[in-house]
Structures are given as structure tokens and as C-alpha cells.
Amino acid sequence: MRNFNEKYSLVRVLHALVSGEELDVYIDGFPFYMDVRFAQFTPYIYVPEGNHIFSVYLKDERDSPLSEVSIDVKNDELITAAIIEKNDKVDILPILEKMGVPEDNTSKIKFVHLVPEAPNVNILMGGEEIFNNVGYTDYTEYENVPIGEYKMDIELTENKKIILSNLVNINPNRIYTFYIIGILPNIDMIQTLDGATFLQW
């Protein structure tokens, strides 16, 4: 992957819309991502700085977009644009990612809550709370985490009920984002490497 220049940033799309239908995504009227499946991340693409219209359609339909959102793309950014439901409508949530990776044999992680109508949650790793009271469409700041295998629990803030548990591996010198998607009680967690990790290799 080539490095940034002064006029571009990298953008990818995450399909987190619980209807699950395949989607096409256009940018400024041009097709960029086609047949995007639920829980799928598209590859990163270079998008010039400026305001761009992201249009979401059902697969192979062009009559009426499900959503059209203007996203302001600045220089030297990494963005995951999550397709979500908000106020009973399809929306796009730009999620900024951190540039640069840690070099001290640790990694950085953040968490994104994309389960509509779900209460606020806390995130525990190895039994210790690392993020708390994260609401729908919220995403946390990054935290440094030592490498290793962890049991990650997602619990409801209001009553500490665990709604999801996964084993996760944290490798050195990486930047991870964890997303929860779906709809209660059928939710899933996705562990993904942010784009800055790929830029280092």
C-alpha cells in the first residue's frame, strides 16, 4: 500500500445494518463498493480531501438511495464509514482511526458500539474493565494493551449482565478496533486491524 500524500485519506466501509441485505455504495455518484454483505469490511480506498456524498443502495437498485450522507474527508486520515440504523433510518457513521502504531511491544485498542436499541455497555478484558458506559454509535479512545490472549466480556452497564464473551489475541505493535454488531440477543463482535497497521508493513 502506498503512503499518504497531501491530498488524500484512506476510507473503508463496514456494513452494520441489521437488515442484512447486500448493499452498493457510491461516492459522488460513482460506484466504489458493490455487493457489500452484512458484517463485511471493504478494502480501504484513497479519497481526495473535501466533502463527498456517500450514497447507499440496495444491491443492483438505483432508483432511490437508502441514505445519502456528506462526509468531510481531511488530509492524512483513516476512516471506517459504518452503515447503520439511526432513528429508524439508514445512516453512515464516520469512525476515525489512529495514525501510527506503538513500538514498545504493546498494542492499542478501541471499541465501537453498533447494536441498535441495545443499552450502554462496559468492556472487560481478563476480568478488568477497560471501557465503560459506551452507548450506541459511540466509540472510545484508544487504550494501550499488553500483548497476549484475553477473555473479552461485554456487559450491560445498568446491571452488569454479560451479553457476549470472546477470546481475543492481541499481537505486538498493532492497532485494533472491536465492533459489536447485530441486534439483541443475536450480537457478534468483530476484531479488526486499523489501516495504520497495514501502512507499516
mmCIF file of C-alpha atoms in Angstrom:
data_model
loop_
_atom_site.group_PDB
_atom_site.id
_atom_site.type_symbol
_atom_site.label_atom_id
_atom_site.label_comp_id
_atom_site.label_asym_id
_atom_site.label_seq_id
_atom_site.Cartn_x
_atom_site.Cartn_y
_atom_site.Cartn_z
ATOM 1 C CA MET A 1 0.000 0.000 0.000
ATOM 2 C CA ARG A 2 1.440 3.355 -0.956
ATOM 3 C CA ASN A 3 1.873 6.128 1.583
ATOM 4 C CA PHE A 4 -0.407 9.110 2.004
ATOM 5 C CA ASN A 5 0.184 12.217 0.005
ATOM 6 C CA GLU A 6 -1.037 15.692 0.929
ATOM 7 C CA LYS A 7 -4.357 15.395 -0.887
ATOM 8 C CA TYR A 8 -5.841 12.068 0.158
ATOM 9 C CA SER A 9 -7.058 9.950 3.043
ATOM 10 C CA LEU A 10 -7.990 6.276 3.280
ATOM 11 C CA VAL A 11 -11.625 5.257 3.694
ATOM 12 C CA ARG A 12 -13.330 1.876 4.019
ATOM 13 C CA VAL A 13 -16.946 0.856 4.660
ATOM 14 C CA LEU A 14 -18.440 -1.507 7.244
ATOM 15 C CA HIS A 15 -21.914 -2.952 6.604
ATOM 16 C CA ALA A 16 -23.518 -2.962 10.088
ATOM 17 C CA LEU A 17 -27.133 -2.534 9.008
ATOM 18 C CA VAL A 18 -29.130 -5.222 10.797
ATOM 19 C CA SER A 19 -31.488 -5.850 7.868
ATOM 20 C CA GLY A 20 -28.576 -7.787 6.411
ATOM 21 C CA GLU A 21 -29.348 -7.134 2.748
ATOM 22 C CA GLU A 22 -26.415 -6.692 0.379
ATOM 23 C CA LEU A 23 -25.604 -3.078 -0.384
ATOM 24 C CA ASP A 24 -23.888 -0.962 -3.025
ATOM 25 C CA VAL A 25 -22.048 2.207 -2.033
ATOM 26 C CA TYR A 26 -21.445 5.122 -4.379
ATOM 27 C CA ILE A 27 -19.220 8.139 -3.743
ATOM 28 C CA ASP A 28 -20.201 11.331 -5.562
ATOM 29 C CA GLY A 29 -22.319 9.276 -7.943
ATOM 30 C CA PHE A 30 -19.607 6.765 -8.868
ATOM 31 C CA PRO A 31 -19.715 3.087 -7.816
ATOM 32 C CA PHE A 32 -16.989 2.178 -5.338
ATOM 33 C CA TYR A 33 -18.203 -0.758 -3.238
ATOM 34 C CA MET A 34 -20.610 -3.311 -4.689
ATOM 35 C CA ASP A 35 -22.382 -6.311 -3.137
ATOM 36 C CA VAL A 36 -21.263 -5.470 0.401
ATOM 37 C CA ARG A 37 -22.504 -8.117 2.838
ATOM 38 C CA PHE A 38 -23.548 -7.715 6.463
ATOM 39 C CA ALA A 39 -20.501 -7.596 8.785
ATOM 40 C CA GLN A 40 -18.156 -7.111 5.815
ATOM 41 C CA PHE A 41 -15.402 -4.512 5.703
ATOM 42 C CA THR A 42 -14.497 -3.255 2.256
ATOM 43 C CA PRO A 43 -10.866 -2.577 1.304
ATOM 44 C CA TYR A 44 -9.531 0.908 2.008
ATOM 45 C CA ILE A 45 -9.557 3.291 -0.931
ATOM 46 C CA TYR A 46 -7.925 6.668 -1.411
ATOM 47 C CA VAL A 47 -10.464 9.507 -1.275
ATOM 48 C CA PRO A 48 -9.440 13.110 -2.048
ATOM 49 C CA GLU A 49 -9.838 15.719 0.662
ATOM 50 C CA GLY A 50 -13.132 17.593 0.701
ATOM 51 C CA ASN A 51 -16.831 16.907 1.177
ATOM 52 C CA HIS A 52 -18.064 13.772 -0.556
ATOM 53 C CA ILE A 53 -21.570 12.325 -0.882
ATOM 54 C CA PHE A 54 -21.741 8.673 0.147
ATOM 55 C CA SER A 55 -24.890 7.012 -1.238
ATOM 56 C CA VAL A 56 -26.111 3.610 -0.038
ATOM 57 C CA TYR A 57 -28.379 1.487 -2.242
ATOM 58 C CA LEU A 58 -29.793 -1.984 -2.031
ATOM 59 C CA LYS A 59 -27.791 -4.266 -4.318
ATOM 60 C CA ASP A 60 -28.434 -3.534 -8.011
ATOM 61 C CA GLU A 61 -31.048 -0.845 -7.285
ATOM 62 C CA ARG A 62 -30.531 2.759 -8.393
ATOM 63 C CA ASP A 63 -33.968 4.360 -8.150
ATOM 64 C CA SER A 64 -33.745 5.623 -4.579
ATOM 65 C CA PRO A 65 -30.839 5.506 -2.130
ATOM 66 C CA LEU A 66 -31.367 4.181 1.369
ATOM 67 C CA SER A 67 -29.170 7.020 2.577
ATOM 68 C CA GLU A 68 -27.058 9.878 1.284
ATOM 69 C CA VAL A 69 -24.551 11.390 3.692
ATOM 70 C CA SER A 70 -21.922 14.089 3.208
ATOM 71 C CA ILE A 71 -18.595 13.116 4.779
ATOM 72 C CA ASP A 72 -15.818 15.655 5.194
ATOM 73 C CA VAL A 73 -12.542 13.932 4.338
ATOM 74 C CA LYS A 74 -9.401 15.707 5.515
ATOM 75 C CA ASN A 75 -5.771 15.048 4.713
ATOM 76 C CA ASP A 76 -3.945 12.100 6.264
ATOM 77 C CA GLU A 77 -6.949 10.481 7.895
ATOM 78 C CA LEU A 78 -8.065 6.892 8.239
ATOM 79 C CA ILE A 79 -11.840 6.460 8.300
ATOM 80 C CA THR A 80 -14.186 3.499 8.641
ATOM 81 C CA ALA A 81 -17.630 4.562 7.420
ATOM 82 C CA ALA A 82 -20.141 2.304 9.177
ATOM 83 C CA ILE A 83 -23.567 1.853 7.578
ATOM 84 C CA ILE A 84 -26.010 1.766 10.497
ATOM 85 C CA GLU A 85 -29.597 2.394 11.537
ATOM 86 C CA LYS A 86 -30.322 5.632 13.392
ATOM 87 C CA ASN A 87 -33.764 6.998 14.279
ATOM 88 C CA ASP A 88 -35.353 4.314 12.095
ATOM 89 C CA LYS A 89 -33.358 5.452 9.076
ATOM 90 C CA VAL A 90 -30.205 4.268 7.340
ATOM 91 C CA ASP A 91 -27.218 6.431 8.228
ATOM 92 C CA ILE A 92 -23.440 6.437 7.842
ATOM 93 C CA LEU A 93 -21.194 6.895 10.878
ATOM 94 C CA PRO A 94 -17.600 8.026 10.110
ATOM 95 C CA ILE A 95 -15.203 6.474 12.642
ATOM 96 C CA LEU A 96 -11.738 7.981 12.774
ATOM 97 C CA GLU A 97 -8.760 5.698 13.255
ATOM 98 C CA LYS A 98 -5.409 6.454 14.815
ATOM 99 C CA MET A 99 -2.307 7.058 12.729
ATOM 100 C CA GLY A 100 0.943 5.342 13.680
ATOM 101 C CA VAL A 101 1.422 2.134 15.665
ATOM 102 C CA PRO A 102 3.029 1.557 19.087
ATOM 103 C CA GLU A 103 6.631 0.398 19.048
ATOM 104 C CA ASP A 104 7.029 -0.828 22.642
ATOM 105 C CA ASN A 105 5.721 -4.384 22.165
ATOM 106 C CA THR A 106 2.205 -3.328 23.129
ATOM 107 C CA SER A 107 -0.837 -2.580 21.026
ATOM 108 C CA LYS A 108 -3.712 -0.100 21.056
ATOM 109 C CA ILE A 109 -7.392 -0.967 21.038
ATOM 110 C CA LYS A 110 -10.696 0.882 20.875
ATOM 111 C CA PHE A 111 -14.321 -0.222 20.973
ATOM 112 C CA VAL A 112 -17.365 0.711 18.851
ATOM 113 C CA HIS A 113 -20.998 0.023 19.860
ATOM 114 C CA LEU A 114 -23.158 -0.600 16.775
ATOM 115 C CA VAL A 115 -26.057 -2.645 18.199
ATOM 116 C CA PRO A 116 -29.252 -0.587 17.776
ATOM 117 C CA GLU A 117 -31.625 -0.400 20.742
ATOM 118 C CA ALA A 118 -29.042 -2.051 22.989
ATOM 119 C CA PRO A 119 -28.267 -0.364 26.329
ATOM 120 C CA ASN A 120 -24.903 1.122 27.194
ATOM 121 C CA VAL A 121 -22.157 -1.428 27.792
ATOM 122 C CA ASN A 122 -18.886 -1.924 29.634
ATOM 123 C CA ILE A 123 -15.954 -3.853 28.144
ATOM 124 C CA LEU A 124 -13.789 -6.108 30.293
ATOM 125 C CA MET A 125 -10.533 -7.802 29.340
ATOM 126 C CA GLY A 126 -9.247 -10.529 31.596
ATOM 127 C CA GLY A 127 -11.862 -9.532 34.157
ATOM 128 C CA GLU A 128 -10.755 -5.901 34.303
ATOM 129 C CA GLU A 129 -12.892 -3.069 32.967
ATOM 130 C CA ILE A 130 -11.165 -1.243 30.145
ATOM 131 C CA PHE A 131 -14.060 0.827 28.742
ATOM 132 C CA ASN A 132 -17.299 1.787 30.441
ATOM 133 C CA ASN A 133 -20.745 3.179 29.653
ATOM 134 C CA VAL A 134 -20.376 3.054 25.875
ATOM 135 C CA GLY A 135 -23.639 3.909 24.117
ATOM 136 C CA TYR A 136 -24.955 3.104 20.662
ATOM 137 C CA THR A 137 -22.884 4.751 17.892
ATOM 138 C CA ASP A 138 -20.243 5.767 20.447
ATOM 139 C CA TYR A 139 -16.622 4.807 20.032
ATOM 140 C CA THR A 140 -13.913 5.030 22.660
ATOM 141 C CA GLU A 141 -10.464 6.499 22.710
ATOM 142 C CA TYR A 142 -7.569 4.087 22.256
ATOM 143 C CA GLU A 143 -6.038 2.246 25.198
ATOM 144 C CA ASN A 144 -2.630 0.579 25.350
ATOM 145 C CA VAL A 145 -2.878 -3.166 25.996
ATOM 146 C CA PRO A 146 -0.055 -5.664 26.609
ATOM 147 C CA ILE A 147 0.167 -8.497 24.127
ATOM 148 C CA GLY A 148 -1.482 -11.813 24.945
ATOM 149 C CA GLU A 149 -4.740 -13.750 24.896
ATOM 150 C CA TYR A 150 -7.695 -12.271 26.778
ATOM 151 C CA LYS A 151 -11.268 -13.150 27.587
ATOM 152 C CA MET A 152 -13.255 -10.109 26.486
ATOM 153 C CA ASP A 153 -16.658 -9.662 28.100
ATOM 154 C CA ILE A 154 -19.347 -7.211 27.019
ATOM 155 C CA GLU A 155 -21.650 -6.397 29.935
ATOM 156 C CA LEU A 156 -24.645 -4.126 30.284
ATOM 157 C CA THR A 157 -23.743 -1.030 32.263
ATOM 158 C CA GLU A 158 -27.040 -0.941 34.129
ATOM 159 C CA ASN A 159 -26.993 -4.421 35.661
ATOM 160 C CA LYS A 160 -23.585 -5.971 34.811
ATOM 161 C CA LYS A 161 -25.218 -8.771 32.811
ATOM 162 C CA ILE A 162 -22.732 -10.256 30.334
ATOM 163 C CA ILE A 163 -24.232 -10.372 26.843
ATOM 164 C CA LEU A 164 -21.183 -11.606 24.921
ATOM 165 C CA SER A 165 -17.824 -13.213 25.681
ATOM 166 C CA ASN A 166 -14.998 -13.868 23.223
ATOM 167 C CA LEU A 167 -11.376 -14.949 23.402
ATOM 168 C CA VAL A 168 -9.172 -12.400 21.638
ATOM 169 C CA ASN A 169 -5.491 -12.311 20.777
ATOM 170 C CA ILE A 170 -3.511 -9.085 20.950
ATOM 171 C CA ASN A 171 -0.324 -9.209 18.899
ATOM 172 C CA PRO A 172 2.526 -6.693 19.290
ATOM 173 C CA ASN A 173 2.647 -3.335 17.539
ATOM 174 C CA ARG A 174 -0.885 -3.358 16.203
ATOM 175 C CA ILE A 175 -3.927 -1.085 16.323
ATOM 176 C CA TYR A 176 -7.214 -2.928 16.776
ATOM 177 C CA THR A 177 -10.825 -1.839 16.807
ATOM 178 C CA PHE A 178 -13.537 -4.073 18.253
ATOM 179 C CA TYR A 179 -17.068 -3.623 16.905
ATOM 180 C CA ILE A 180 -20.256 -5.149 18.273
ATOM 181 C CA ILE A 181 -22.982 -5.515 15.647
ATOM 182 C CA GLY A 182 -26.337 -7.245 15.218
ATOM 183 C CA ILE A 183 -29.413 -6.969 17.408
ATOM 184 C CA LEU A 184 -30.056 -8.368 20.869
ATOM 185 C CA PRO A 185 -29.879 -11.205 21.708
ATOM 186 C CA ASN A 186 -28.057 -12.151 18.491
ATOM 187 C CA ILE A 187 -24.968 -9.982 18.540
ATOM 188 C CA ASP A 188 -21.423 -10.561 17.417
ATOM 189 C CA MET A 189 -18.066 -8.898 17.931
ATOM 190 C CA ILE A 190 -15.607 -8.191 15.127
ATOM 191 C CA GLN A 191 -11.915 -7.707 15.846
ATOM 192 C CA THR A 192 -10.269 -5.774 13.033
ATOM 193 C CA LEU A 193 -6.896 -4.223 12.360
ATOM 194 C CA ASP A 194 -6.994 -0.498 11.676
ATOM 195 C CA GLY A 195 -5.435 0.803 8.488
ATOM 196 C CA ALA A 196 -2.354 2.228 10.219
ATOM 197 C CA THR A 197 -1.197 -1.320 10.958
ATOM 198 C CA PHE A 198 -1.136 -2.147 7.253
ATOM 199 C CA LEU A 199 0.728 1.052 6.397
ATOM 200 C CA GLN A 200 3.659 -0.180 8.487
ATOM 201 C CA TRP A 201 4.255 -3.372 6.510
#
